[in-house]
Coordinates of C-alpha atoms in Angstrom, one line a residue:
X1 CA -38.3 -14.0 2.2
X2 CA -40.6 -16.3 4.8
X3 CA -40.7 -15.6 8.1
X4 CA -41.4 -19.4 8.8
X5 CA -37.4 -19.8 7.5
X6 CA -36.4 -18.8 10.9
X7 CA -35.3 -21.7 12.7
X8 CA -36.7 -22.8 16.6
X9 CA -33.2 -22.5 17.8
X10 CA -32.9 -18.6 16.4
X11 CA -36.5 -17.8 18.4
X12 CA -35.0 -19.3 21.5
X13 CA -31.7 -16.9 21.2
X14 CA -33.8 -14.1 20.2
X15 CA -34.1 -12.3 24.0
X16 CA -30.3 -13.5 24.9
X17 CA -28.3 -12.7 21.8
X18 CA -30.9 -12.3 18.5
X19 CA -30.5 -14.6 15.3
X20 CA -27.8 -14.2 12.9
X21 CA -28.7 -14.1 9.6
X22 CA -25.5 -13.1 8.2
X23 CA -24.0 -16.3 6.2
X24 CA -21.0 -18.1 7.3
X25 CA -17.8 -17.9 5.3
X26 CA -16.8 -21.5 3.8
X27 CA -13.4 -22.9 2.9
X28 CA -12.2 -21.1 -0.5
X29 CA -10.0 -23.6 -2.9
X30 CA -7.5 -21.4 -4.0
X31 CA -7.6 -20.4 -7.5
X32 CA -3.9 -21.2 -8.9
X33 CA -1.8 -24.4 -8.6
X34 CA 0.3 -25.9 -5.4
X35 CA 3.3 -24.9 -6.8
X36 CA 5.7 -22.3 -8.7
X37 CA 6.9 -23.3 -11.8
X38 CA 10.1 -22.5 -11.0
X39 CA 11.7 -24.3 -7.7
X40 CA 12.1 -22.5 -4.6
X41 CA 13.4 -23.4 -1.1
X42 CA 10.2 -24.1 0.7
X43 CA 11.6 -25.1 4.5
X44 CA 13.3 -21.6 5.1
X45 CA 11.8 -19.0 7.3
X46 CA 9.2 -16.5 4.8
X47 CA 10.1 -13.0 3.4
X48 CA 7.2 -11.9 5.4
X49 CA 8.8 -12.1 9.0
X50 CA 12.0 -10.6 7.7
X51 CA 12.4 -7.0 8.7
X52 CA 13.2 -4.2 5.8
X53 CA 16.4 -3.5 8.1
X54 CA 17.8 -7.0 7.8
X55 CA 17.2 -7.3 4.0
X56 CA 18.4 -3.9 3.0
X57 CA 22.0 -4.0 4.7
X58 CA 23.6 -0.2 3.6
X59 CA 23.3 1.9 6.2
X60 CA 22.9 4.8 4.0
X61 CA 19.9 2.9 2.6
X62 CA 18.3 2.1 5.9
X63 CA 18.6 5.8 7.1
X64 CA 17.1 7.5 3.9
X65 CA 13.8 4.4 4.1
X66 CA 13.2 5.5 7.9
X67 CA 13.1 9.4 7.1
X68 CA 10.5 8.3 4.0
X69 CA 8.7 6.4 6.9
X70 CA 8.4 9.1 9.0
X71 CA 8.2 11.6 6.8
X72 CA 5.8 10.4 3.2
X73 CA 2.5 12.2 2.9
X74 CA 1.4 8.7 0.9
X75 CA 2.0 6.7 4.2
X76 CA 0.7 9.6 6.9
X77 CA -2.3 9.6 4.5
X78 CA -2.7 6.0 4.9
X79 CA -2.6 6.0 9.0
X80 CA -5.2 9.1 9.1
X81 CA -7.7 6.3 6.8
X82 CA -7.0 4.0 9.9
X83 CA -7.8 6.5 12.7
X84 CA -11.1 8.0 10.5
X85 CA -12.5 4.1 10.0
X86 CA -11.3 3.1 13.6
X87 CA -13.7 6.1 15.0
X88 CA -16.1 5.3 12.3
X89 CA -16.4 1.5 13.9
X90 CA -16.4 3.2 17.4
X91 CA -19.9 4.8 16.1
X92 CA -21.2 1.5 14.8
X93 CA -20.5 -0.4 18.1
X94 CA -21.5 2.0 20.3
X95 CA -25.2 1.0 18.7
X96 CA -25.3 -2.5 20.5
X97 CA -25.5 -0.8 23.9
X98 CA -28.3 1.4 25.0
X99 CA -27.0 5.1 25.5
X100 CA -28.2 7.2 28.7
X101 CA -29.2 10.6 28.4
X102 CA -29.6 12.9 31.5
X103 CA -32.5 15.4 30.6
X104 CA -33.7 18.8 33.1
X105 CA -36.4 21.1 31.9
X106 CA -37.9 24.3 33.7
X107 CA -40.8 25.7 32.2
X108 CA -42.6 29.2 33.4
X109 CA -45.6 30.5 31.8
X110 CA -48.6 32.6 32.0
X111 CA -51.7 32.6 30.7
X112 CA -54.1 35.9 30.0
X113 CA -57.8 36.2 32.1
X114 CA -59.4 35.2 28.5
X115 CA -57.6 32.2 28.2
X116 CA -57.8 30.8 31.9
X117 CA -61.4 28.9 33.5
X118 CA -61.1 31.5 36.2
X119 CA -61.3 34.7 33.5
X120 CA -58.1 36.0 35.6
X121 CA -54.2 35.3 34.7
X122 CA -52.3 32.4 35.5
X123 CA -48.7 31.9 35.7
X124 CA -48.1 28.0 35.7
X125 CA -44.6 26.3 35.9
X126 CA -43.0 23.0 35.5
X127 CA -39.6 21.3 36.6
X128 CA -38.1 18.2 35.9
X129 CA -35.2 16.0 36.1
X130 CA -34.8 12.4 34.4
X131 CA -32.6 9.9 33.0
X132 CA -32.8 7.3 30.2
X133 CA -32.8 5.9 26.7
X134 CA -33.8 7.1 23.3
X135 CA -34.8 4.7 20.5
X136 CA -32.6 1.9 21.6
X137 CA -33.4 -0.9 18.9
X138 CA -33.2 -4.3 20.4
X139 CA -31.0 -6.6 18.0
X140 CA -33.2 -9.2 17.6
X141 CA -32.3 -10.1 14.1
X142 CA -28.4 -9.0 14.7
X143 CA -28.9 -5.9 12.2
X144 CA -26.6 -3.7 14.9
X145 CA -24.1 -6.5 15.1
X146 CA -23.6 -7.1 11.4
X147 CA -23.4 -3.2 11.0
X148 CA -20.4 -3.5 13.7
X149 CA -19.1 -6.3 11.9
X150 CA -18.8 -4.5 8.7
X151 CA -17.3 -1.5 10.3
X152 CA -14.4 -3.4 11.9
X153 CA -14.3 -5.7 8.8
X154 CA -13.4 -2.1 6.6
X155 CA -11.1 -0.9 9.7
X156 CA -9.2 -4.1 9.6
X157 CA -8.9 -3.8 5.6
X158 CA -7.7 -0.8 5.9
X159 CA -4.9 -1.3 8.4
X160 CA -4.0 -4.2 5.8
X161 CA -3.9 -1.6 3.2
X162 CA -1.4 0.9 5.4
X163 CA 0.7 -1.9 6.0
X164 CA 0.7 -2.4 2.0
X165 CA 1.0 1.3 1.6
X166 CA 4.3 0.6 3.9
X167 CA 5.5 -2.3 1.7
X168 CA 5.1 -0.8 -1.7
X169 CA 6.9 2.6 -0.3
X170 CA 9.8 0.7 1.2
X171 CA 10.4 -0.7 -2.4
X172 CA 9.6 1.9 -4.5
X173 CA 12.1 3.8 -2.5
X174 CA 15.3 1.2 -2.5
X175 CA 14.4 0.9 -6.8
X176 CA 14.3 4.6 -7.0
X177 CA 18.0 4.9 -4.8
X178 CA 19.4 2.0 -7.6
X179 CA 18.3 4.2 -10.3
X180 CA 19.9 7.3 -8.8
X181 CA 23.0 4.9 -8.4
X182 CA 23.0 3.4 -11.1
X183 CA 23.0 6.4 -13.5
X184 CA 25.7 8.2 -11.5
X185 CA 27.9 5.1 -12.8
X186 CA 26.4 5.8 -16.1
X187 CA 27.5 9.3 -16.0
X188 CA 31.2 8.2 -14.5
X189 CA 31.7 5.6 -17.1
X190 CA 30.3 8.5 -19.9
X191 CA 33.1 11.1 -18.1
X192 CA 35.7 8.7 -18.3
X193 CA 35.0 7.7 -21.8
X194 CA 35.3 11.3 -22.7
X195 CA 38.5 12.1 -20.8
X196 CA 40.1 8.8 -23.4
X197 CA 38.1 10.2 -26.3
X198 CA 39.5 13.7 -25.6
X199 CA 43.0 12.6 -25.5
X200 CA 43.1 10.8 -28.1
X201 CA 41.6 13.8 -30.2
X202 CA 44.5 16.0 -28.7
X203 CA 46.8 13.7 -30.6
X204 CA 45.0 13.0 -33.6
X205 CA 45.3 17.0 -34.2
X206 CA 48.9 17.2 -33.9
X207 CA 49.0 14.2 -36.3
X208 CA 46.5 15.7 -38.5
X209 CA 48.9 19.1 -38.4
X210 CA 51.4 17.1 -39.0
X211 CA 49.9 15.0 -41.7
X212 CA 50.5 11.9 -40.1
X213 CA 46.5 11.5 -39.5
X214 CA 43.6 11.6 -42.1
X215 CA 40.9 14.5 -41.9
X216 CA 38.6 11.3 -41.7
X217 CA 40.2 10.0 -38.7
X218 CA 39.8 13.3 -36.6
X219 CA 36.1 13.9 -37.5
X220 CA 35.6 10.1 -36.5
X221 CA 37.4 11.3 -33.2
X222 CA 35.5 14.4 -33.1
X223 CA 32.2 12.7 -33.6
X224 CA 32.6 10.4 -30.2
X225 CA 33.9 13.6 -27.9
X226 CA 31.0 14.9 -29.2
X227 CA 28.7 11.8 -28.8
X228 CA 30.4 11.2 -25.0
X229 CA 29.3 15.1 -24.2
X230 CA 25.7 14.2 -25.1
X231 CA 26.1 11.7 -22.6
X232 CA 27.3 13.1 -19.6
X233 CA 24.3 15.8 -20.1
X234 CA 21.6 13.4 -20.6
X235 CA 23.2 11.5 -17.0
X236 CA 23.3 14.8 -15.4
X237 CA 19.8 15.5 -16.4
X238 CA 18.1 12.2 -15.3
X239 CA 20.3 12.3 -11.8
X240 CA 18.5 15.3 -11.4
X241 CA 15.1 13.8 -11.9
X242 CA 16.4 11.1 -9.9
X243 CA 17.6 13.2 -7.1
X244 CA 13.4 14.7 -7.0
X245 CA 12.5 11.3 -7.5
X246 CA 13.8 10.6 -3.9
X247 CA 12.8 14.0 -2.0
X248 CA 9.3 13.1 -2.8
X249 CA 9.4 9.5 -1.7
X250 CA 11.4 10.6 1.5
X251 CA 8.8 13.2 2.0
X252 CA 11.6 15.9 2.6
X253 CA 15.0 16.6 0.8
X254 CA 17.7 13.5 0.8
X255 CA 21.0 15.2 1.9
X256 CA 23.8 14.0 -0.2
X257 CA 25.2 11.7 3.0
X258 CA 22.1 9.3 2.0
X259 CA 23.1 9.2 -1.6
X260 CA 24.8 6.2 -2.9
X261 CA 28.2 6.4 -3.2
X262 CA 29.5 3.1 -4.6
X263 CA 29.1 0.9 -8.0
X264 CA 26.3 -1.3 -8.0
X265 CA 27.7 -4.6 -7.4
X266 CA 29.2 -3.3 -4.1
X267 CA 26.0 -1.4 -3.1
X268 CA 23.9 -3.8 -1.9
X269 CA 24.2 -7.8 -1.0
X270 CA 20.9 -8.7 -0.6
X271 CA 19.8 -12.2 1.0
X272 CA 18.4 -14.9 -1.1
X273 CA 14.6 -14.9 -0.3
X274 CA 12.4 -18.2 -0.5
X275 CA 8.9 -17.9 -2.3
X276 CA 7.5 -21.1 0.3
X277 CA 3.9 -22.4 -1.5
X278 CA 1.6 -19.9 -3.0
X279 CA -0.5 -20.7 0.0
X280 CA 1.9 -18.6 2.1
X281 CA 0.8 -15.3 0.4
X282 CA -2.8 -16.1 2.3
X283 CA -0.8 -14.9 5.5
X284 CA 1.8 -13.0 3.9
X285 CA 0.4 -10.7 1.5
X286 CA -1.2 -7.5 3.2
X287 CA -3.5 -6.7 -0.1
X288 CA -5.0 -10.5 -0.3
X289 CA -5.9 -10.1 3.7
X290 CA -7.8 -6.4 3.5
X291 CA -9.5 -8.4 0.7
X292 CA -10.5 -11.2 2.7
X293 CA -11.3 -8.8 5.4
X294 CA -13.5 -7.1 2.9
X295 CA -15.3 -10.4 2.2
X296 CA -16.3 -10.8 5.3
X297 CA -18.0 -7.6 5.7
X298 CA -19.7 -8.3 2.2
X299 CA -21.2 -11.1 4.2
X300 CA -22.5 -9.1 7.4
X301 CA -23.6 -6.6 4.8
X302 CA -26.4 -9.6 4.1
X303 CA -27.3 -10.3 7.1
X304 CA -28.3 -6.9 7.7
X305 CA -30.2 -6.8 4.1
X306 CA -32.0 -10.0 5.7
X307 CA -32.9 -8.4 9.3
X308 CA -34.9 -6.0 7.3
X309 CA -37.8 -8.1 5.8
X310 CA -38.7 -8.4 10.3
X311 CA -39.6 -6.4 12.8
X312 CA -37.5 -4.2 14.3
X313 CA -38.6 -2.7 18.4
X314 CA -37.0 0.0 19.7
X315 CA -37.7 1.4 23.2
X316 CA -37.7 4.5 24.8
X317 CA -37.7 4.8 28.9
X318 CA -36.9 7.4 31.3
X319 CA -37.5 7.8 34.7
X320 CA -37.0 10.8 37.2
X321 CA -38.9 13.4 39.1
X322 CA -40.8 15.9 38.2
X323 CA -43.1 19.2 40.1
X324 CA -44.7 22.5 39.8
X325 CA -42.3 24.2 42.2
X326 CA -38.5 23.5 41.7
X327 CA -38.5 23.3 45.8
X328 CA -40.4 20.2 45.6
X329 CA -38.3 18.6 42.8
X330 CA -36.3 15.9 44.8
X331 CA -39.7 15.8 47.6
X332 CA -41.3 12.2 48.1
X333 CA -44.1 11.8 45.7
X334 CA -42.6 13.6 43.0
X335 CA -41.3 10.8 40.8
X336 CA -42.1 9.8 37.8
X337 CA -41.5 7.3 34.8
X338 CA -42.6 6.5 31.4
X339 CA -42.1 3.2 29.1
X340 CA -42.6 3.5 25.1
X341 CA -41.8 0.5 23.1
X342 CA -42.5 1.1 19.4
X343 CA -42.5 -2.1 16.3
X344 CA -41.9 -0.9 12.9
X345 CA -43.4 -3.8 10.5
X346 CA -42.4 -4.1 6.9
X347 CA -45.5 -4.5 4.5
X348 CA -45.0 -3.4 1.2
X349 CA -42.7 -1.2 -0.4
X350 CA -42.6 -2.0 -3.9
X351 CA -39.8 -4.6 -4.0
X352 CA -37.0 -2.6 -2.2
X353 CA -36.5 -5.1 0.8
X354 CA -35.5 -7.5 -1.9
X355 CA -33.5 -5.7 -4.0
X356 CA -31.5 -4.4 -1.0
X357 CA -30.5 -7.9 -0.2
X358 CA -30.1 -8.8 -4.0
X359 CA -27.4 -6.1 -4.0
X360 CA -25.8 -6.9 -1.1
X361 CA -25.4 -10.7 -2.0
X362 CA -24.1 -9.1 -5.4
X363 CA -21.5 -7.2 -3.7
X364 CA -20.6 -10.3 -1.4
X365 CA -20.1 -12.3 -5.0
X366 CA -17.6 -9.3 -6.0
X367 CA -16.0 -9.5 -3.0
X368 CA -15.6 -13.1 -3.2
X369 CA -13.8 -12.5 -7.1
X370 CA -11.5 -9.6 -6.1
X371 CA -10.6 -11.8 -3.5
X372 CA -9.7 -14.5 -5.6
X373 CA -8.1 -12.3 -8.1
X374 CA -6.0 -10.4 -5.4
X375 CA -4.6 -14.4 -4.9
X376 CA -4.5 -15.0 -8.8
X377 CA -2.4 -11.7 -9.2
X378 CA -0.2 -12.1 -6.1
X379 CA 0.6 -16.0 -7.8
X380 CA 1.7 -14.2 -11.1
X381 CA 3.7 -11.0 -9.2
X382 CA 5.6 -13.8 -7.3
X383 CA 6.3 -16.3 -10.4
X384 CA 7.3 -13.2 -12.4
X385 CA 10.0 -12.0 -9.8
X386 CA 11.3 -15.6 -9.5
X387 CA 11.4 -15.7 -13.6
X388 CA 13.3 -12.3 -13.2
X389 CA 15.3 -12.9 -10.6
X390 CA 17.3 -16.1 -12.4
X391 CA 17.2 -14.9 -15.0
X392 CA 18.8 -11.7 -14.6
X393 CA 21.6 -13.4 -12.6
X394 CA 22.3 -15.6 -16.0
X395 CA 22.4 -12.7 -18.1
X396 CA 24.2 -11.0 -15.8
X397 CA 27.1 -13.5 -16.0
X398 CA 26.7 -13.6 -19.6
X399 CA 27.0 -9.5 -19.9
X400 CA 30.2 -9.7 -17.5
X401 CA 31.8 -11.9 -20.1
X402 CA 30.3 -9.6 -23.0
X403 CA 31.5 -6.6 -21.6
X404 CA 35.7 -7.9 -20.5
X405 CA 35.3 -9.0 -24.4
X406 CA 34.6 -6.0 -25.6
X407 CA 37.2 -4.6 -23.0
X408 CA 40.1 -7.1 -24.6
X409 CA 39.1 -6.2 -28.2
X410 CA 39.1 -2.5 -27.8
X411 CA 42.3 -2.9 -26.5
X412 CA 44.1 -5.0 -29.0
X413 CA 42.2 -2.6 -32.2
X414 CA 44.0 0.1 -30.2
X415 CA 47.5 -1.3 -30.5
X416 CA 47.0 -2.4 -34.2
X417 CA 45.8 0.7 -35.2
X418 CA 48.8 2.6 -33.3
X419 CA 51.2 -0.5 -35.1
X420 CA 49.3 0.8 -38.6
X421 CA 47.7 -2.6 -39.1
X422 CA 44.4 -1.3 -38.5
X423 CA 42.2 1.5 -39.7
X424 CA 41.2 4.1 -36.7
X425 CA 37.7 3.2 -37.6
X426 CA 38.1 -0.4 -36.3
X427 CA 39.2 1.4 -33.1
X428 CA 35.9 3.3 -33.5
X429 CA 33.7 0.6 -33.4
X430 CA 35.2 -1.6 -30.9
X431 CA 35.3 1.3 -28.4
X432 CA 31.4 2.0 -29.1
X433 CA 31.1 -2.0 -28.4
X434 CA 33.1 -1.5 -25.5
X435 CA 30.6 1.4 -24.0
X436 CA 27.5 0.1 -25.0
X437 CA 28.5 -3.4 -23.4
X438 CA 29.4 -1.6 -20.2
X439 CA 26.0 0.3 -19.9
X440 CA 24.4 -2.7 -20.4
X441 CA 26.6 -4.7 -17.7
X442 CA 25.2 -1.5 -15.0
X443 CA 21.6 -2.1 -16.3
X444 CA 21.9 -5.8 -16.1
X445 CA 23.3 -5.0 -12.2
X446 CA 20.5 -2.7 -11.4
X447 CA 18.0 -5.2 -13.3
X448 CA 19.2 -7.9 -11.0
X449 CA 19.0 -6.1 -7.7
X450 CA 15.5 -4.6 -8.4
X451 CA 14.4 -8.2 -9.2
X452 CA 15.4 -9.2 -5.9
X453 CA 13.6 -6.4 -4.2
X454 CA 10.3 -6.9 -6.4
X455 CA 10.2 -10.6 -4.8
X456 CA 10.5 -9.3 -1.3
X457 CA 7.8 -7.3 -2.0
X458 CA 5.5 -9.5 -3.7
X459 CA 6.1 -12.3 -0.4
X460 CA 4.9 -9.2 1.3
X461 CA 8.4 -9.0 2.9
X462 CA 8.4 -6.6 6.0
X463 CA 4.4 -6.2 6.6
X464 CA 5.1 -7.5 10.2
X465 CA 6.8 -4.0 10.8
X466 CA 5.5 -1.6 12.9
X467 CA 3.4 0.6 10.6
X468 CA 3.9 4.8 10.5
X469 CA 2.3 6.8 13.6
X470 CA 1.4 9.7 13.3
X471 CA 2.9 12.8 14.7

């Protein structure tokens, strides 16, 4: 690097406020088009300034995501980052001013005959009091200010990141509450399938004693009690998981008054969300703003590669009083002073200047791509939810239909087969129908609803909530 590339106006600010040689961020095009494919209302207010406790509107719900909150070891882990890196830019800044140091010193000594001018012993002493600064580097070249600027770049990405710690527990919580609710309706429907499977076995036996039933037909009926017991023990295993699922999330056990306690489609009416441009996410998304934020300390990061192919000056003053007799210490004539100002000129050191700064524009070029891939991702997360979200409300409709078919047809093989038109194993498979399209109707509800909750998420809905203190 020339030192003739500094500019006239840099050596007139040198002695006021030293040259920046960090570069200036320019205008980014963003990397994905003006538009969803899918349309979306784009006049509404944005997901982001809509608080988790007006989306979510079960009480239950909103209780159980303020005890996570307060109580996640994810989320308190995330605010103790914030306070270590806002301490950590507390250390930087403090560089830019000088720091004042209050030194006193006694000293007693004495000296043998054989060591003394006078061949007799001396005892000699010193006292002194002063105050002022240690290797204070003047910022001529704004190394301390870019190292600032990179500290509160990283404490201002990380505060972004907390907030997306907050947003990504919120929602992983609410999905995780669904699942727990959704397989309790699992296990009901499994428990009320085997209640009607049991009684019918009950009187298929008495048939079968009587010989009004075939052995067939009651190890078909066997065969589903037995199939509807698997069931209800897989269900009651996975609530279980489901149940630990939530105590870790909540950071503490979920008393059974936070656990839902209604079908799906009752359980939740969430509002319909607008996506707005994919510019919105710029100001929206908390990950895509501690990326920018991290972009912007890749660029101090330069500058101070830059300031060191210069000069740096430190100085180091004090000034006080100082005497042979501690009586005298504060006496007229007693003061004293001293003034060392050191430069520390780079020659040569085998290419490591420039390779510092050949990283650090590196890393300012990374910074730049994870940025734009934190927008390209964010583009795809939101497009994906939108995809989901109409289209599990179509096949939602579809599997209501499906499943009162299924209901009607189980029905009317029932009342052939007890007519004798029908074999018992047409009754067989139109019940099995019957189940399978009624699991798949509380899947489809659950699908639907966690769609909804992924796109609130991915507008980065509720980052303007007040983010977890710590206790």
């Amino acid at each position: 690097m020339r030192f003739g590339s500094i500019t006239l106006g840099c050596l007139t600010a040198l002695m006021l406020n030293g040259c920046q040689l960090a570069p200036e961020q320019q205008a980014i095009t963003l990397p994905v088009p003006g538009n969803y494919d899918i349309a979306t209302n784009n006049t509404a207010g944005n997901a982001a300034e809509l608080p988790w406790l007006q989306f979510f509107d079960n009480r239950k719900l909103q209780q159980l995501i303020q005890q996570s909150l307060d109580n996640n070891k994810d989320l308190q882990i995330a605010a103790l980052n914030v306070q270590r890196v806002r301490a950590l830019y507390q250390i930087e800044d403090s560089a830019l001013y000088p720091a004042l140091e209050l030194n006193a010193s006694g000293n007693r000594q004495r000296l043998p005959g054989d060591l003394t001018a006078s061949g007799t012993a001396q005892i000699s002493q010193q006292y002194s009091a002063t105050v002022g600064i240690t290797s204070y580097e003047l910022d001529l070249w704004g190394k301390v200010r870019n190292q600032s600027q990179v500290a509160l770049q990283q404490l201002y990405s990380t505060e972004q990141a907390q907030r997306s710690s907050q947003i990504s527990l919120v929602a992983e919580l609410a999905n995780a509450w669904l699942t727990y609710a959704a397989d309790q309706q699992l296990l009901e429907l499994a428990k009320e399938t085997l209640n009607s499977r049991q009684q019918s076995l009950t009187l298929t036996e008495k048939s079968y004693e009587l010989g009004a039933a075939s052995a067939l037909t009651l190890h078909q009926l066997q065969g589903t009690v037995a199939t509807a017991k698997v069931d209800i023990a897989k269900y009651q295993r996975v609530l279980q998981r489901d149940k630990n699922a939530l105590d870790l999330l909540a950071g503490s056990p979920v008393s059974s008054e936070l656990l839902p306690d209604q079908p799906l489609n009752k359980l939740l009416d969430l509002p319909e969300l607008p996506a707005g441009l994919p510019s919105d996410l710029l100001q929206q998304r908390p990950d895509i703003k501690a990326a920018e934020h991290d972009l912007l300390g890749a660029n101090a990061n330069i500058g101070i590669a830059k300031a060191a192919f210069f000069p740096s000056i430190s100085l180091t003053a004090n000034a006080g009083t100082a005497s042979a007799e501690l009586d005298n210490l504060f006496k007229g004539g007693s003061g004293t002073w001293s003034f060392i100002p050191s430069i520390n000129m780079p020659i040569f050191n085998m290419g490591r200047t420039q390779a510092n700064l050949e990283v650090a524009e590196t890393q300012q070029q990374v910074a730049l791509a994870t940025y734009q891939q934190k927008i390209q991702q964010a583009f795809r997360e939101v497009s994906d939810s939108l995809a989901d979200r109409q289209g599990y409300a179509a096949q939602l409709t579809a599997q209501r239909e499906l499943a009162d078919s299924q209901q009607q047809s189980f029905y009317l093989s029932d009342q052939r087969f007890k007519q004798g038109a029908d074999s018992y194993l047409q009754v067989l498979d139109a019940q099995r129908n019957w189940y399978a399209a009624e699991q798949q109707l509380i899947s489809g509800q659950q699908a639907l609803l966690a769609s909804q909750i992924s796109l609130y998420k991915v507008l980065g809905g509720g980052w303007q909530s007040a983010p977890v203190a710590i206790k």
